[in-house]
Structure formats: structure tokens, C-alpha cells
Amino acid sequence: MASLPVPRTLPRASPTVVGAARGRRGRAAVRVRTATAALGGGCCGGGGMEQRHGEAPHSPVKEKPVMSNIGKSTNILWHNCPIGQSDRQKLLGQKGCVVWITGLSGSGKSTLACALSHELHYRGHITYVLDGDNLRHGLNRDLSFKAEDRAENIRRVGEVAKLFADAGIICIASLISPYRRDRDACRALLPDSNFIEVFMDLPLKICEARDPKGLYKLARTGKIKGFTGIDDPYEPPVNGEVSLKSMAYFLHDHTIVITMKDGECPSPKAMAKQVLSYLEENGYLQA
């Protein structure tokens, strides 16, 4: 009877190969633990629970995250971190807010924004200026001056300003923003007291006489259509009771109106000090 073939002995792996395999398994385990921590146990994760060696799985079962659909974005999740706005404000020694400067072209919005930023910086406060023209060089370069694009322009700036305020920074936004509904939409993004509207209430004839960009001349000759103050309206703030204070007056809805005094336009420093005074009196310059 033929003998059965004896199976060949498998070759033993060398210590070097075994060590390499163990090393790969170890690294893979580390990667798995790291990924698990990032998904469930990180500072901004969904609050997952880590199972320790020798322990039974925790009960109850982890709740499923609540996903949202916002606009054209689907299946998105809001992540919270342990460091919040109040922590950042304490670190900076100030309160984050948005100072929204609005008015006709040539009314001095950018001038006031820079003067206010300078005064606050000199006093040791962190600010950032969002200038309408500057933003159209980058963030809003794809937008025109049609009504729908102007609304989107303001919406984007409002969202960015909100992030700066949440970071504890005093954000100074300088835009014509002619439509009341668009400014109110930006105000609604923040707690009402953290949105301060500054209206540059200078007459059209003064702004047109300045015409720093030469745009009024182009609008008057029909070379620019839909220009605010010429063939497109500007809607000033209307709410609140007025109490006069120098060249500025204040409305109840956290609005400051800068206007002429004795037929003279206030200086940039004088305007900045009016807004600065409002910020001081309302506690924005301390945590």
C-alpha cells in the first residue's frame, strides 16, 4: 500500500519579519484608537465614550448625532468646542461685537472705520476692519452691483463679521449697505446688543461734491446704473427716539447717527471718539 505523503513543514518566519508584523499591528491599533478618539472623544467630537480594557460595553448606547440640512448643504453636524466666546473675551479683555458703518458713497465710512480702529488699537484693543471695496477684491469678487448680488454681498460680510465677534474681536464693517432689510438680517445674526449700526447721515450734495472715486459723475451721465443716491435708493435707519449728543445722536436699537454740526462735517477723530464713547459706556471695552 502506498504511503501517504508527509506534509512539508512550513518555514518559520524570522524574528525580523515577526517584529515588523507586530510593529505594523501596533501602529494600526494606534491609528484606530486615534481615529476613534477624533470621532467620539475629541474636544469637538460627538461625545463618544471610550471602552477600557476588561470592561463591558457602556450602556445606554450612544445617541445618534442629529444631522441638519441648511440651504444647499445636507447631512451637516454642528460641533461644539469647550472654549467659547466668553473665554476668548476674558483673554482679550474686551467684548466681541460688530460696528456696522453704513451710508452713501463719499460719506466717510472707510475714513471713520480706519480712525476708530486706530483709536481702539492705541488703547490696546483688538479690531479688524471689513471694508466693502476691499472684500470685493477677494471674498466677493464674483458679485456684481445688481440688487440680488448686493444682498448676497451684505449677507457674506455679515456672516464673516459674526465670526470675528464670536472670536472676541471688535469687527468694524464699512459698506454702503443701502437696504434696511439687509442690515437687519445681519443684525439678526448676533445678539441685538452686539450689533452697533453707525449711519453716516451726510447730505447727498456733500457726498457728491467729494466724489472720491468719480462715481457720481459716471452715474449722472448714465454710465453707471443702479447707483445708490442717484437712481437707486438708500434706506436710512428709522427706529428709536433721538437724544442729541454733539454731532451724533443715538437710537434705542443700538444705532449711532453721525451728522453735520453747524454746517460742518466732523473730523475723523471726532467721529471715532463718538463711537468710542458709546462702546465704553456700554461695556464693550472690558471683558
Tab-separated table of N, CA, C and O in Angstrom, residues 34-102:
chain	number	residue	atom	x	y	z
A	34	THR	N	-6.675	56.421	17.666
A	34	THR	CA	-6.640	57.863	17.388
A	34	THR	C	-7.868	58.304	16.619
A	34	THR	O	-8.484	59.321	16.913
A	35	ALA	N	-8.242	57.523	15.589
A	35	ALA	CA	-9.427	57.859	14.799
A	35	ALA	C	-10.684	57.810	15.650
A	35	ALA	O	-11.567	58.659	15.538
A	36	THR	N	-10.747	56.800	16.549
A	36	THR	CA	-11.908	56.690	17.429
A	36	THR	C	-12.014	57.899	18.339
A	36	THR	O	-13.087	58.444	18.554
A	37	ALA	N	-10.862	58.315	18.871
A	37	ALA	CA	-10.872	59.487	19.749
A	37	ALA	C	-11.305	60.722	18.998
A	37	ALA	O	-12.055	61.551	19.509
A	38	ALA	N	-10.843	60.847	17.743
A	38	ALA	CA	-11.208	62.029	16.954
A	38	ALA	C	-12.693	62.066	16.658
A	38	ALA	O	-13.311	63.116	16.648
A	39	LEU	N	-13.267	60.885	16.446
A	39	LEU	CA	-14.686	60.831	16.111
A	39	LEU	C	-15.564	60.966	17.340
A	39	LEU	O	-16.605	61.597	17.302
A	40	GLY	N	-15.136	60.366	18.454
A	40	GLY	CA	-16.034	60.336	19.590
A	40	GLY	C	-15.540	61.039	20.820
A	40	GLY	O	-16.328	61.489	21.626
A	41	GLY	N	-14.226	61.168	21.019
A	41	GLY	CA	-13.729	61.689	22.274
A	41	GLY	C	-12.945	62.959	22.151
A	41	GLY	O	-12.372	63.411	23.127
A	42	GLY	N	-12.860	63.566	20.975
A	42	GLY	CA	-12.100	64.808	20.809
A	42	GLY	C	-12.849	65.978	21.399
A	42	GLY	O	-13.996	65.885	21.802
A	43	CYS	N	-12.163	67.165	21.443
A	43	CYS	CA	-12.771	68.340	22.070
A	43	CYS	C	-13.984	68.808	21.305
A	43	CYS	O	-14.852	69.448	21.866
A	44	CYS	N	-14.038	68.534	20.011
A	44	CYS	CA	-15.184	68.991	19.210
A	44	CYS	C	-15.973	67.812	18.669
A	44	CYS	O	-16.705	67.942	17.709
A	45	GLY	N	-15.793	66.634	19.223
A	45	GLY	CA	-16.439	65.448	18.682
A	45	GLY	C	-17.863	65.308	19.158
A	45	GLY	O	-18.431	66.176	19.805
A	46	GLY	N	-18.424	64.147	18.841
A	46	GLY	CA	-19.832	63.924	19.151
A	46	GLY	C	-20.083	63.371	20.525
A	46	GLY	O	-21.160	62.915	20.822
A	47	GLY	N	-19.028	63.332	21.392
A	47	GLY	CA	-19.252	62.901	22.767
A	47	GLY	C	-19.266	61.409	22.931
A	47	GLY	O	-19.907	60.871	23.823
A	48	GLY	N	-18.517	60.659	22.076
A	48	GLY	CA	-18.469	59.213	22.190
A	48	GLY	C	-17.759	58.773	23.446
A	48	GLY	O	-16.977	59.499	24.048
A	49	MET	N	-17.996	57.520	23.899
A	49	MET	CA	-17.413	57.029	25.145
A	49	MET	C	-16.380	55.964	24.831
A	49	MET	O	-16.598	55.078	24.015
A	50	GLU	N	-15.240	56.033	25.511
A	50	GLU	CA	-14.155	55.085	25.274
A	50	GLU	C	-14.337	53.856	26.146
A	50	GLU	O	-14.561	53.949	27.352
A	51	GLN	N	-14.234	52.664	25.560
A	51	GLN	CA	-14.354	51.423	26.313
A	51	GLN	C	-12.980	50.989	26.778
A	51	GLN	O	-12.061	50.840	25.978
A	52	ARG	N	-12.774	50.819	28.093
A	52	ARG	CA	-11.491	50.435	28.638
A	52	ARG	C	-11.320	48.927	28.606
A	52	ARG	O	-12.283	48.178	28.564
A	53	HIS	N	-10.051	48.471	28.687
A	53	HIS	CA	-9.743	47.045	28.629
A	53	HIS	C	-10.387	46.312	29.798
A	53	HIS	O	-10.263	46.720	30.950
A	54	GLY	N	-11.087	45.252	29.489
A	54	GLY	CA	-11.694	44.434	30.517
A	54	GLY	C	-13.065	44.881	30.953
A	54	GLY	O	-13.683	44.246	31.791
A	55	GLU	N	-13.549	46.007	30.407
A	55	GLU	CA	-14.863	46.491	30.789
A	55	GLU	C	-15.907	46.086	29.754
A	55	GLU	O	-15.610	45.963	28.571
A	56	ALA	N	-17.106	45.934	30.208
A	56	ALA	CA	-18.205	45.643	29.287
A	56	ALA	C	-18.579	46.919	28.557
A	56	ALA	O	-18.334	48.019	29.043
A	57	PRO	N	-19.161	46.776	27.386
A	57	PRO	CA	-19.597	47.975	26.655
A	57	PRO	C	-20.522	48.820	27.509
A	57	PRO	O	-21.341	48.312	28.266
A	58	HIS	N	-20.360	50.150	27.403
A	58	HIS	CA	-21.174	51.063	28.202
A	58	HIS	C	-22.625	51.022	27.745
A	58	HIS	O	-22.926	50.794	26.591
A	59	SER	N	-23.492	51.322	28.646
A	59	SER	CA	-24.925	51.386	28.380
A	59	SER	C	-25.456	52.640	29.049
A	59	SER	O	-25.002	53.010	30.130
A	60	PRO	N	-26.333	53.382	28.490
A	60	PRO	CA	-27.039	53.093	27.245
A	60	PRO	C	-26.168	53.348	26.014
A	60	PRO	O	-25.104	53.931	26.093
A	61	VAL	N	-26.697	52.926	24.881
A	61	VAL	CA	-25.992	53.073	23.620
A	61	VAL	C	-25.894	54.557	23.280
A	61	VAL	O	-26.818	55.327	23.513
A	62	LYS	N	-24.753	54.961	22.723
A	62	LYS	CA	-24.530	56.363	22.341
A	62	LYS	C	-25.615	56.835	21.370
A	62	LYS	O	-25.963	56.145	20.423
A	63	GLU	N	-26.123	58.046	21.635
A	63	GLU	CA	-27.169	58.583	20.780
A	63	GLU	C	-26.612	58.935	19.409
A	63	GLU	O	-25.477	59.370	19.273
A	64	LYS	N	-27.446	58.779	18.416
A	64	LYS	CA	-27.043	59.115	17.050
A	64	LYS	C	-27.025	60.631	16.885
A	64	LYS	O	-27.941	61.312	17.327
A	65	PRO	N	-25.948	61.181	16.270
A	65	PRO	CA	-25.895	62.642	16.084
A	65	PRO	C	-27.072	63.138	15.256
A	65	PRO	O	-27.557	62.453	14.364
A	66	VAL	N	-27.524	64.337	15.583
A	66	VAL	CA	-28.626	64.954	14.847
A	66	VAL	C	-28.037	65.723	13.670
A	66	VAL	O	-27.317	66.703	13.853
A	67	MET	N	-28.317	65.270	12.469
A	67	MET	CA	-27.796	65.906	11.268
A	67	MET	C	-28.783	66.968	10.793
A	67	MET	O	-29.975	66.909	11.066
A	68	SER	N	-28.253	67.954	10.069
A	68	SER	CA	-29.084	69.067	9.605
A	68	SER	C	-28.915	69.287	8.119
A	68	SER	O	-27.896	68.920	7.527
A	69	ASN	N	-29.924	69.888	7.523
A	69	ASN	CA	-29.863	70.347	6.141
A	69	ASN	C	-30.075	71.860	6.160
A	69	ASN	O	-31.133	72.339	6.554
A	70	ILE	N	-29.046	72.603	5.779
A	70	ILE	CA	-29.095	74.059	5.796
A	70	ILE	C	-28.836	74.573	4.384
A	70	ILE	O	-27.753	74.343	3.827
A	71	GLY	N	-29.815	75.256	3.801
A	71	GLY	CA	-29.636	75.759	2.447
A	71	GLY	C	-29.393	74.615	1.486
A	71	GLY	O	-30.167	73.660	1.411
A	72	LYS	N	-28.268	74.675	0.772
A	72	LYS	CA	-27.907	73.626	-0.169
A	72	LYS	C	-26.991	72.574	0.465
A	72	LYS	O	-26.580	71.629	-0.207
A	73	SER	N	-26.674	72.727	1.742
A	73	SER	CA	-25.814	71.765	2.442
A	73	SER	C	-26.672	70.723	3.139
A	73	SER	O	-27.631	71.066	3.828
A	74	THR	N	-26.313	69.461	2.962
A	74	THR	CA	-27.080	68.374	3.561
A	74	THR	C	-26.182	67.544	4.469
A	74	THR	O	-24.968	67.473	4.289
A	75	ASN	N	-26.821	66.899	5.466
A	75	ASN	CA	-26.135	65.983	6.379
A	75	ASN	C	-24.923	66.638	7.046
A	75	ASN	O	-23.813	66.103	7.039
A	76	ILE	N	-25.156	67.818	7.634
A	76	ILE	CA	-24.075	68.504	8.331
A	76	ILE	C	-24.365	68.509	9.823
A	76	ILE	O	-25.514	68.405	10.259
A	77	LEU	N	-23.320	68.610	10.620
A	77	LEU	CA	-23.429	68.496	12.076
A	77	LEU	C	-22.692	69.656	12.725
A	77	LEU	O	-21.558	69.970	12.347
A	78	TRP	N	-23.337	70.312	13.689
A	78	TRP	CA	-22.688	71.397	14.427
A	78	TRP	C	-21.820	70.805	15.526
A	78	TRP	O	-22.272	70.003	16.325
A	79	HIS	N	-20.541	71.198	15.560
A	79	HIS	CA	-19.600	70.717	16.573
A	79	HIS	C	-19.318	71.829	17.580
A	79	HIS	O	-19.012	72.955	17.191
A	80	ASN	N	-19.435	71.493	18.840
A	80	ASN	CA	-19.135	72.440	19.900
A	80	ASN	C	-17.765	72.171	20.493
A	80	ASN	O	-17.361	71.010	20.647
A	81	CYS	N	-17.023	73.226	20.817
A	81	CYS	CA	-15.725	73.113	21.470
A	81	CYS	C	-15.809	73.694	22.884
A	81	CYS	O	-16.647	74.565	23.150
A	82	PRO	N	-14.951	73.246	23.773
A	82	PRO	CA	-15.048	73.699	25.165
A	82	PRO	C	-14.663	75.159	25.363
A	82	PRO	O	-15.058	75.761	26.341
A	83	ILE	N	-13.885	75.740	24.454
A	83	ILE	CA	-13.509	77.146	24.560
A	83	ILE	C	-14.538	77.974	23.803
A	83	ILE	O	-14.690	77.832	22.594
A	84	GLY	N	-15.254	78.836	24.518
A	84	GLY	CA	-16.321	79.615	23.911
A	84	GLY	C	-16.007	81.097	23.845
A	84	GLY	O	-14.903	81.540	24.198
A	85	GLN	N	-16.993	81.874	23.426
A	85	GLN	CA	-16.791	83.303	23.245
A	85	GLN	C	-16.375	83.986	24.539
A	85	GLN	O	-15.478	84.832	24.551
A	86	SER	N	-17.017	83.628	25.656
A	86	SER	CA	-16.693	84.279	26.927
A	86	SER	C	-15.242	84.034	27.324
A	86	SER	O	-14.590	84.920	27.884
A	87	ASP	N	-14.718	82.836	27.030
A	87	ASP	CA	-13.314	82.531	27.336
A	87	ASP	C	-12.378	83.420	26.517
A	87	ASP	O	-11.382	83.938	27.024
A	88	ARG	N	-12.708	83.579	25.240
A	88	ARG	CA	-11.864	84.410	24.377
A	88	ARG	C	-11.944	85.879	24.780
A	88	ARG	O	-10.947	86.605	24.735
A	89	GLN	N	-13.133	86.313	25.179
A	89	GLN	CA	-13.296	87.700	25.593
A	89	GLN	C	-12.495	87.997	26.858
A	89	GLN	O	-11.890	89.061	26.989
A	90	LYS	N	-12.476	87.060	27.806
A	90	LYS	CA	-11.687	87.242	29.022
A	90	LYS	C	-10.202	87.338	28.694
A	90	LYS	O	-9.464	88.118	29.294
A	91	LEU	N	-9.759	86.536	27.741
A	91	LEU	CA	-8.357	86.547	27.335
A	91	LEU	C	-7.974	87.888	26.714
A	91	LEU	O	-6.879	88.414	26.954
A	92	LEU	N	-8.892	88.462	25.923
A	92	LEU	CA	-8.615	89.714	25.218
A	92	LEU	C	-8.963	90.951	26.038
A	92	LEU	O	-8.533	92.062	25.698
A	93	GLY	N	-9.775	90.774	27.082
A	93	GLY	CA	-10.173	91.918	27.896
A	93	GLY	C	-11.129	92.856	27.193
A	93	GLY	O	-11.111	94.069	27.423
A	94	GLN	N	-11.993	92.325	26.337
A	94	GLN	CA	-12.977	93.127	25.607
A	94	GLN	C	-14.119	92.219	25.193
A	94	GLN	O	-14.029	90.997	25.315
A	95	LYS	N	-15.198	92.818	24.697
A	95	LYS	CA	-16.334	92.041	24.218
A	95	LYS	C	-16.390	92.097	22.693
A	95	LYS	O	-16.281	93.169	22.101
A	96	GLY	N	-16.579	90.947	22.075
A	96	GLY	CA	-16.700	90.896	20.632
A	96	GLY	C	-18.010	91.524	20.181
A	96	GLY	O	-19.056	91.295	20.786
A	97	CYS	N	-17.940	92.334	19.137
A	97	CYS	CA	-19.140	92.976	18.614
A	97	CYS	C	-18.887	93.400	17.172
A	97	CYS	O	-17.763	93.295	16.669
A	98	VAL	N	-19.936	93.876	16.512
A	98	VAL	CA	-19.834	94.364	15.143
A	98	VAL	C	-20.276	95.824	15.119
A	98	VAL	O	-21.382	96.147	15.564
A	99	VAL	N	-19.400	96.699	14.642
A	99	VAL	CA	-19.738	98.101	14.405
A	99	VAL	C	-19.947	98.239	12.901
A	99	VAL	O	-18.986	98.183	12.122
A	100	TRP	N	-21.194	98.375	12.497
A	100	TRP	CA	-21.554	98.360	11.070
A	100	TRP	C	-21.762	99.794	10.588
A	100	TRP	O	-22.745	100.441	10.937
A	101	ILE	N	-20.821	100.311	9.789
A	101	ILE	CA	-20.880	101.691	9.312
A	101	ILE	C	-21.515	101.712	7.926
A	101	ILE	O	-21.036	101.044	6.997
A	102	THR	N	-22.593	102.463	7.781
A	102	THR	CA	-23.366	102.480	6.547
A	102	THR	C	-23.646	103.918	6.110
A	102	THR	O	-23.670	104.832	6.944
